[in-house]
CSV table of C-alpha atoms in Angstrom, one decimal:
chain,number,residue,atom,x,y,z
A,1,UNK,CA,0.0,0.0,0.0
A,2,UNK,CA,1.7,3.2,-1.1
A,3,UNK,CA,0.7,6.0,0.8
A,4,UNK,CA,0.7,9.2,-1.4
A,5,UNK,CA,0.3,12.8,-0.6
A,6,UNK,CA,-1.8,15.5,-2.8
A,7,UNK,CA,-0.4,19.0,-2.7
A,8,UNK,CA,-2.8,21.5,-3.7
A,9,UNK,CA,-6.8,21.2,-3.1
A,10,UNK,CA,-8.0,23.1,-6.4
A,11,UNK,CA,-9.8,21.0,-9.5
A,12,UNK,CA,-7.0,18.8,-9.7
A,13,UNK,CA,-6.3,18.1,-6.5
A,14,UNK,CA,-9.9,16.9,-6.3
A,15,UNK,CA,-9.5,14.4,-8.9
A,16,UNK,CA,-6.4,13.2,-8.0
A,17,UNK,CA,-7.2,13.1,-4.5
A,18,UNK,CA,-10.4,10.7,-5.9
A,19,UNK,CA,-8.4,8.7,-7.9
A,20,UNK,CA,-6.0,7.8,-5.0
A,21,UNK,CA,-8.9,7.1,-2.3
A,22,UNK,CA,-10.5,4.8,-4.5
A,23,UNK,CA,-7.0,2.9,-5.8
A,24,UNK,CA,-6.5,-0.3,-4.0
A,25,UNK,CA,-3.3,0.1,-4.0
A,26,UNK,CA,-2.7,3.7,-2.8
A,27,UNK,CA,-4.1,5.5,0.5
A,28,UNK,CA,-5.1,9.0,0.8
A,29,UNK,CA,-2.9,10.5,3.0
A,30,UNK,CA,-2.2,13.7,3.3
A,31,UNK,CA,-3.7,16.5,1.7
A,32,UNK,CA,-1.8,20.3,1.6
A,33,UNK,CA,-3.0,23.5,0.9
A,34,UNK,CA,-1.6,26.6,1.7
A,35,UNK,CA,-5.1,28.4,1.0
A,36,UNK,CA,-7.6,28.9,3.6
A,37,UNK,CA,-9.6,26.0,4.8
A,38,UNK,CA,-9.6,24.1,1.2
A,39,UNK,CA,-7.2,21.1,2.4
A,40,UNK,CA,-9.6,20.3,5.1
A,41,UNK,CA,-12.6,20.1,3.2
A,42,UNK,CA,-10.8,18.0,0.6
A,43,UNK,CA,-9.1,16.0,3.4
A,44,UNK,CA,-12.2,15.7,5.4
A,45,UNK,CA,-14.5,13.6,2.2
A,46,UNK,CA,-11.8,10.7,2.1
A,47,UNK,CA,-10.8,10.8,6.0
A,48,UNK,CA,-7.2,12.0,5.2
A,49,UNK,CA,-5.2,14.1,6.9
A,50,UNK,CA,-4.8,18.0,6.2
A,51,UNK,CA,-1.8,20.6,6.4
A,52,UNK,CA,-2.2,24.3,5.4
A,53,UNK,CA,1.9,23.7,5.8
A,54,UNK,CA,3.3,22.2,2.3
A,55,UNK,CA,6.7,22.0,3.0
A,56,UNK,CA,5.8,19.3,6.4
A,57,UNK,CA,4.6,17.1,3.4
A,58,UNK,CA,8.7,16.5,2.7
A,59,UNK,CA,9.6,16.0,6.1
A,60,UNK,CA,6.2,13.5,6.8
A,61,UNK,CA,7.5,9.6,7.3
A,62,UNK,CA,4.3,8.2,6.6
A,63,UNK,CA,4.4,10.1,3.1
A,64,UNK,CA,5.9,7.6,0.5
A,65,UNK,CA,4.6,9.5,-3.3
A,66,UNK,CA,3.8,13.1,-3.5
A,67,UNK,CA,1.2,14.4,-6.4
A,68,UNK,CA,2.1,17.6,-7.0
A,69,UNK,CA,-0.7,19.8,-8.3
A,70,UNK,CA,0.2,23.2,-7.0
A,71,UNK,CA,0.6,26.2,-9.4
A,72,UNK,CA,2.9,26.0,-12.6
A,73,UNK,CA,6.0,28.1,-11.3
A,74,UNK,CA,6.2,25.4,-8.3
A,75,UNK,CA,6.4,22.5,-10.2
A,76,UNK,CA,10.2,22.2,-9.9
A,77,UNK,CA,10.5,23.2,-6.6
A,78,UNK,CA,8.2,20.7,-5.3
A,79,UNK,CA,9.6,18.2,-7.1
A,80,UNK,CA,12.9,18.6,-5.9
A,81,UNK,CA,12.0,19.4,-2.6
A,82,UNK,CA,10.2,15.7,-2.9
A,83,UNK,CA,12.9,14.0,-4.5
A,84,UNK,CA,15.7,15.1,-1.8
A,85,UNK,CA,13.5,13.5,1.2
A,86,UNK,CA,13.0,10.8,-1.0
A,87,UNK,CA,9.7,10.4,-2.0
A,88,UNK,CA,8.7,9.4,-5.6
A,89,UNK,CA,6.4,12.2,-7.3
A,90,UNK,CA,3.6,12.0,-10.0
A,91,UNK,CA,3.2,15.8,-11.3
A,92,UNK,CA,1.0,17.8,-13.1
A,93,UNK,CA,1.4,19.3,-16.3
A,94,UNK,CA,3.3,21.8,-17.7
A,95,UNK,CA,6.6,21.4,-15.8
A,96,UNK,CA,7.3,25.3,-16.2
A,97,UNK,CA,6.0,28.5,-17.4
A,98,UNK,CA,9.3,28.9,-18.9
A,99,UNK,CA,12.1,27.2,-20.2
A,100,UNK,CA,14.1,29.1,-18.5
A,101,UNK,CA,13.0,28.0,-15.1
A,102,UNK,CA,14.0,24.5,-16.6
A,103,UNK,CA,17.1,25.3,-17.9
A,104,UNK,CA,18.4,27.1,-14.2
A,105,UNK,CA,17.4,24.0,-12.5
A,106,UNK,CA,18.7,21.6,-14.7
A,107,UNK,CA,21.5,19.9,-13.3
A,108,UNK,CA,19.0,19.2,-9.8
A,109,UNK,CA,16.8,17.8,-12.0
A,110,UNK,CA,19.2,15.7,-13.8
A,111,UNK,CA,20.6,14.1,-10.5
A,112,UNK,CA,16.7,13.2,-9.3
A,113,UNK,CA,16.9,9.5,-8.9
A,114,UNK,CA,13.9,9.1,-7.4
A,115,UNK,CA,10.5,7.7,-9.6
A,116,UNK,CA,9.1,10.5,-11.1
A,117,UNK,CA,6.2,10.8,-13.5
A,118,UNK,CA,4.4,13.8,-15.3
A,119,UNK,CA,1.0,13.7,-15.4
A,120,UNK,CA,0.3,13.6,-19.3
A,121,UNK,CA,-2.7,10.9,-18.4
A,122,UNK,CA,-3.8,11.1,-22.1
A,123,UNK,CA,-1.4,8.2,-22.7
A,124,UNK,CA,-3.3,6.1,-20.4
A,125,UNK,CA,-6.7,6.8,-22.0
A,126,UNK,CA,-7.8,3.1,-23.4
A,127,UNK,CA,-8.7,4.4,-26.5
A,128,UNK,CA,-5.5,6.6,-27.3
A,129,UNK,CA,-2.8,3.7,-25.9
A,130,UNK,CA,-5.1,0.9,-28.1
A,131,UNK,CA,-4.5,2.7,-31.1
A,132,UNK,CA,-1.0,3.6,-29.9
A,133,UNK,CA,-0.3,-0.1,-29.4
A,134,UNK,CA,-2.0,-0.5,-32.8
A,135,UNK,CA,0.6,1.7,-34.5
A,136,UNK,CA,3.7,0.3,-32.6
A,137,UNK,CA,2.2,-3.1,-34.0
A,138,UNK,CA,2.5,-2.1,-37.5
A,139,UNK,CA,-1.4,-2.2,-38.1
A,140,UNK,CA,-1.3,0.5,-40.4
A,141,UNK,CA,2.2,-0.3,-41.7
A,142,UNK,CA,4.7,3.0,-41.4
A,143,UNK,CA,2.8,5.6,-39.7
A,144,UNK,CA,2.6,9.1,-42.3
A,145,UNK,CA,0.4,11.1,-40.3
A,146,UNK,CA,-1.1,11.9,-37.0
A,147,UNK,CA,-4.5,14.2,-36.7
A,148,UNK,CA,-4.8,15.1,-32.7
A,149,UNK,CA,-8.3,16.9,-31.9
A,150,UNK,CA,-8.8,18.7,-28.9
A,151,UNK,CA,-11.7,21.2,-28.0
A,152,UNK,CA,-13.1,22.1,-24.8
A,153,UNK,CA,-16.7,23.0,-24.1
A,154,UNK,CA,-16.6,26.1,-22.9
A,155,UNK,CA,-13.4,28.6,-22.5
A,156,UNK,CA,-11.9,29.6,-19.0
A,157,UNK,CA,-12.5,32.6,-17.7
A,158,UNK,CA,-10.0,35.7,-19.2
A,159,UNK,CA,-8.9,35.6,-15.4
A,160,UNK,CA,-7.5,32.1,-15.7
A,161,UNK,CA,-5.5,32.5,-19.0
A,162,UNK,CA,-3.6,35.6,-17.7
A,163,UNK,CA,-2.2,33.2,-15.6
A,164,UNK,CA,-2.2,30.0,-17.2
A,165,UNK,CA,0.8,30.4,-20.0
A,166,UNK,CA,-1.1,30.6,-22.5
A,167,UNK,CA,-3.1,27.8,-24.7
A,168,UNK,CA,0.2,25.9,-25.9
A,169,UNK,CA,1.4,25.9,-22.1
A,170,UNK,CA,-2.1,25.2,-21.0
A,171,UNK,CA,-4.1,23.0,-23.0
A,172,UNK,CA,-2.2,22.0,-26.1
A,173,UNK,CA,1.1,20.7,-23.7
A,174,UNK,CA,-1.4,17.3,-23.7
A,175,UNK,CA,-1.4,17.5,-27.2
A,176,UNK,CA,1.9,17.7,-27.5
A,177,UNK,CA,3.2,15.1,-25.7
A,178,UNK,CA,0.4,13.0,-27.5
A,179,UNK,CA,2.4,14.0,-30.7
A,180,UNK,CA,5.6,12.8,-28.7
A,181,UNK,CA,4.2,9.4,-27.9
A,182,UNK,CA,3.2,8.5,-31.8
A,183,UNK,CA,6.4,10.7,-33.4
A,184,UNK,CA,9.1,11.0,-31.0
A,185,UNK,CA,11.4,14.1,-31.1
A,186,UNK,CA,10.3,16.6,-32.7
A,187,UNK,CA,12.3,18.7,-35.6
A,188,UNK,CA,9.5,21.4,-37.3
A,189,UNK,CA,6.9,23.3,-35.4
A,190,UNK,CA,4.5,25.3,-37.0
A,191,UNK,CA,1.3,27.2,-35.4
A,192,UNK,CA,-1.6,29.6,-36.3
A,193,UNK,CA,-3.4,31.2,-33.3
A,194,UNK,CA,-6.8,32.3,-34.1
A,195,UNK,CA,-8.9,34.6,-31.6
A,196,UNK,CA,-12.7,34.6,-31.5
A,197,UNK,CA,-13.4,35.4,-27.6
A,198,UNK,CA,-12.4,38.9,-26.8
A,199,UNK,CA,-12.0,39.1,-23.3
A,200,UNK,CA,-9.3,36.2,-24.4
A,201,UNK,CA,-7.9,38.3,-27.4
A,202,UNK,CA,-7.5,41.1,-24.6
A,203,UNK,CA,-5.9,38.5,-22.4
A,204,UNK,CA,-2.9,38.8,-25.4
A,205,UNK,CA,-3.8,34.6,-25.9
A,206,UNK,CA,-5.6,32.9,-28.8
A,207,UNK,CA,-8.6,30.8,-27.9
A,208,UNK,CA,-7.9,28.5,-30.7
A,209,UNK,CA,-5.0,27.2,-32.7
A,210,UNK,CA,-3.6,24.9,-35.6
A,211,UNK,CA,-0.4,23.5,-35.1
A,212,UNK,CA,1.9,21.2,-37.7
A,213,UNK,CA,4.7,19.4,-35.6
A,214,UNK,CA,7.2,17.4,-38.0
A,215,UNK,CA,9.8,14.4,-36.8
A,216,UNK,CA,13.2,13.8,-38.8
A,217,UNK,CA,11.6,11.1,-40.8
A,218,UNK,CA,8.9,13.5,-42.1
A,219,UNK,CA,5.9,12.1,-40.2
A,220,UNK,CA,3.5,15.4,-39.6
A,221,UNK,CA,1.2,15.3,-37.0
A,222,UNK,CA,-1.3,18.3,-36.7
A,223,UNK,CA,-3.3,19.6,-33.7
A,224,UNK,CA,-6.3,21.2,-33.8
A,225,UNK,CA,-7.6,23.0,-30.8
A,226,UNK,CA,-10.6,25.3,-29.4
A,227,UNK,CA,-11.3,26.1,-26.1
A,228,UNK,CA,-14.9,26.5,-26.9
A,229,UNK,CA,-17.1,23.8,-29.0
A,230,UNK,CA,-20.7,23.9,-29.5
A,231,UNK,CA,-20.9,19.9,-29.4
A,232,UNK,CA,-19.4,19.3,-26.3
A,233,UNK,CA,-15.6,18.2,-25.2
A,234,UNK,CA,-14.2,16.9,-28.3
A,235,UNK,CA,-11.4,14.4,-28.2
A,236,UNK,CA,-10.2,12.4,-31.4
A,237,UNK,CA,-7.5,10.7,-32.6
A,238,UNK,CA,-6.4,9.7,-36.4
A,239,UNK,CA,-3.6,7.7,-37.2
A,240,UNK,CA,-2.9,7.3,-41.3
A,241,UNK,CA,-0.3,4.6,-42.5
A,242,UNK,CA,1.1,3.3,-45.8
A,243,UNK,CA,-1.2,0.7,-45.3
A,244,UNK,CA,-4.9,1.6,-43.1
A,245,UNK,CA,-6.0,4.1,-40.7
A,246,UNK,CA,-7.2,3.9,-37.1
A,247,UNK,CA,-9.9,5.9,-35.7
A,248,UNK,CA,-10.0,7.0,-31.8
A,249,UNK,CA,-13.7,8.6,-31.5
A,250,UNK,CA,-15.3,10.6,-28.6
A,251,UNK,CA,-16.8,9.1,-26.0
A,252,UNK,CA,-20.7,9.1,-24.7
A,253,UNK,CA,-22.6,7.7,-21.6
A,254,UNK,CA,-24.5,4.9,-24.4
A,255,UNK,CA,-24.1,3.8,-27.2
A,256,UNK,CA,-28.2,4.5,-28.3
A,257,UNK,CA,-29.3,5.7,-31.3
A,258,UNK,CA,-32.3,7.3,-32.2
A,259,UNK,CA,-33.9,7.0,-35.6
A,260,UNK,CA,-37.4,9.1,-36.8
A,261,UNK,CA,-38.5,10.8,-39.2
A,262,UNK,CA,-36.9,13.9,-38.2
A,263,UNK,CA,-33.1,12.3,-37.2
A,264,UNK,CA,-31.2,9.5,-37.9
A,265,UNK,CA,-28.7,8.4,-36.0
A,266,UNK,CA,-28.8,10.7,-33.3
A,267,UNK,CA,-26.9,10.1,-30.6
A,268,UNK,CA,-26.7,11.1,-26.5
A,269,UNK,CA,-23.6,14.7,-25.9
A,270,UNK,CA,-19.9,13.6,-25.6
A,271,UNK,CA,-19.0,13.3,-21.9
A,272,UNK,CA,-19.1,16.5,-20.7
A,273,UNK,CA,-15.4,17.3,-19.8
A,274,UNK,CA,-12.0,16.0,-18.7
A,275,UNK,CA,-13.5,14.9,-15.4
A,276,UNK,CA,-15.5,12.4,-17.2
A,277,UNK,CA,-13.9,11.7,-20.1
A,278,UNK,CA,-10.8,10.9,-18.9
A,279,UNK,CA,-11.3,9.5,-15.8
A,280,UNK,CA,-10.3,5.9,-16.5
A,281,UNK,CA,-7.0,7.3,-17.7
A,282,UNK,CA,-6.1,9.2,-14.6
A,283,UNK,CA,-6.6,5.5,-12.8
A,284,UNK,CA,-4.7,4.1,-15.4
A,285,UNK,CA,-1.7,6.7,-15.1
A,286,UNK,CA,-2.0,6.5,-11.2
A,287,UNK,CA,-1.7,2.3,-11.8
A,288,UNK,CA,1.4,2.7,-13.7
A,289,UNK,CA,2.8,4.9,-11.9
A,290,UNK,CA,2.8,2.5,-8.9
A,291,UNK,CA,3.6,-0.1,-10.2
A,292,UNK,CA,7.2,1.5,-11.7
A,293,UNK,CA,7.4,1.9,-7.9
A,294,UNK,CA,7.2,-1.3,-7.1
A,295,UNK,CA,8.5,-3.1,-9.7
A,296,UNK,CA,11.2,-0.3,-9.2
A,297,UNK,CA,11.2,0.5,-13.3
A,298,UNK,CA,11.4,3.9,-14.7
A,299,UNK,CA,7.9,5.8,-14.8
A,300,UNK,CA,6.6,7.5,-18.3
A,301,UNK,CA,5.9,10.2,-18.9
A,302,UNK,CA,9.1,11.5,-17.1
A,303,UNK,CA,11.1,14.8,-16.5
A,304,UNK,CA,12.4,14.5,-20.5
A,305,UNK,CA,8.5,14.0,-22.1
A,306,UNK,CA,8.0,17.1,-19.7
A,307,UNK,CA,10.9,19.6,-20.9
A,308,UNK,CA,10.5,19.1,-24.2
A,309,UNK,CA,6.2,19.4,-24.4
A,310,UNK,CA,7.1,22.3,-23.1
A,311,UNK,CA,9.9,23.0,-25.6
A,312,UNK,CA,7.3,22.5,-28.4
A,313,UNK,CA,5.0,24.7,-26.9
A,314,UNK,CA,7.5,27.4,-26.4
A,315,UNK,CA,8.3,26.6,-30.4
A,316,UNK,CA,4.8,27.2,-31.5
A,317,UNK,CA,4.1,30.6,-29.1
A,318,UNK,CA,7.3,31.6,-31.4
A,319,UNK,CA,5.6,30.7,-34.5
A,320,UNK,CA,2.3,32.3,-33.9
A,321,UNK,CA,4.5,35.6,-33.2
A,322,UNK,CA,6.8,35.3,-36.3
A,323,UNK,CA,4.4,33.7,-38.7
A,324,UNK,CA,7.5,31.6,-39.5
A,325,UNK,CA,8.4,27.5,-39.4
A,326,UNK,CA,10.5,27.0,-35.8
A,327,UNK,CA,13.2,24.2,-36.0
A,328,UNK,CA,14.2,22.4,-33.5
């Protein structure tokens, strides 16, 4: 039974701090906030215990995994503060704000030995890693291109992305790493940012975005994102090879259909948003990521898949501002 710790008790926390209490594997623990009473409340639903203290988290001995899900810019210095007392650390997405912040703490994060996995839980969606597995199987022969769809329901609030990095940082970091997983290392990135929200405009972000990502054997794969879609929370997957194509379609509560003489084929909304669509993966990632503990193997996504989503994201912020091809 690994005993894992959840820093920070916003959204994420919450379905983290889920995901663990309901993992037969894993106990709740430990929940830490800095933030007014929001670790107890969290704490209190699973019978876990609650610090407004993060840094006691480190120093706890009943602690054996921390989940980090605190703000961006402390990413890396939770991490390292987890790895030096030892305690393996699955954390969210993006692993900066800035490469830069990377790049300065570089050589700590080079020496971590201790497990550490990033949570890019799109990996573990069935779905994605069937057709994945598909791909690495040769069902489709040599794989020539990669179509990655991701649209949210609604957009955040202009608040949110003022703080968030921006939608490469934010929301397409999944998409890039999903682009990692089929392609590898990236060489080409190129990205259009479009803008039809203007409190999001005045933000200085785009709410929507094409980007072209190219590997040094010429396999494209592009991205299409929107943080708004009138159909629901769109998530789709299209792998083409020399020799077939594999489909990964949304998702809905049934699979009815309704037929009259007004619709055909009609069919119940996608799942409403990453809380339910992708809840199986974050119980698949949190599975993995315990069993590289105690099968004591390497956990992926790691602190390389991490640095360079980011990288790519950082490559296509460039390219909406130049208009130009980034290379890599």
């Amino acid at each position: 039974m690994l005993n894992i710790a959840v820093i920070g008790a916003g959204r994420i926390g919450h379905v983290h701090a889920k995901t663990i209490a309901s993992h037969p594997d894993a106990k709740l623990a430990l929940i830490a906030d800095p933030f007014g009473d929001a670790a107890e409340k969290l704490a209190a639903e699973y019978g876990a215990a609650h610090t407004t203290d993060v840094d006691s988290v480190f120093t706890d001995e009943g602690v054996d995994a921390v989940v980090i899900g605190s703000p961006t810019p402390l990413h890396i210095p939770h991490l390292l503060a987890a790895a030096k007392a030892g305690k393996a650390v699955l954390c969210e997405k993006p692993i900066a704000l800035d490469m830069k912040d990377v790049e300065a703490a570089q050589a700590e994060l080079d020496a971590v030995e201790v497990p550490v996995m990033f949570g890019f839980n799109r990996r573990f969606d069935p779905s994605f890693a069937t057709l994945h597995q598909a791909v690495a199987d040769g069902k489709i022969g040599n794989l020539e291109t990669l179509l990655i769809i991701s649209r949210d329901p609604s957009a955040p609030p202009a608040e949110y992305v003022k703080v968030s990095g921006g939608i490469f940082r934010d929301m397409t970091i999944h998409d890039f790493d999903m682009a990692r997983f089929f392609l590898g290392d990236i060489t080409e990135v190129y990205a259009v940012g479009q803008n039809f929200n203007p409190a999001i405009k005045e933000a200085g972000d785009s709410d929507a975005a094409v980007v072209t990502l190219k590997n040094a054997d010429g396999v494209v794969a592009t991205i299409i994102n929107n943080r708004h879609c009138a159909s629901g929370y769109d998530q789709r997957l299209e792998a083409q090879g020399a020799t077939g194509t594999l489909n990964a379609d949304n998702i809905r509560a049934t699979t009815v259909r309704l037929n009259n003489d007004q619709l055909t084929d009609a069919a119940e909304p996608y799942l409403d948003f990453f809380l339910q669509r992708y809840a199986d993966a974050y119980r698949l990632e949190l599975t993995s990521f315990i069993d590289a503990i105690n099968g004591g193997t390497k956990p992926l996504p790691g602190i390389k898949d991490a640095i360079e989503a980011l990288r790519l994201a950082e490559a296509a912020t460039e390219s909406v501002a130049t208009g130009k091809v980034v290379h890599l």
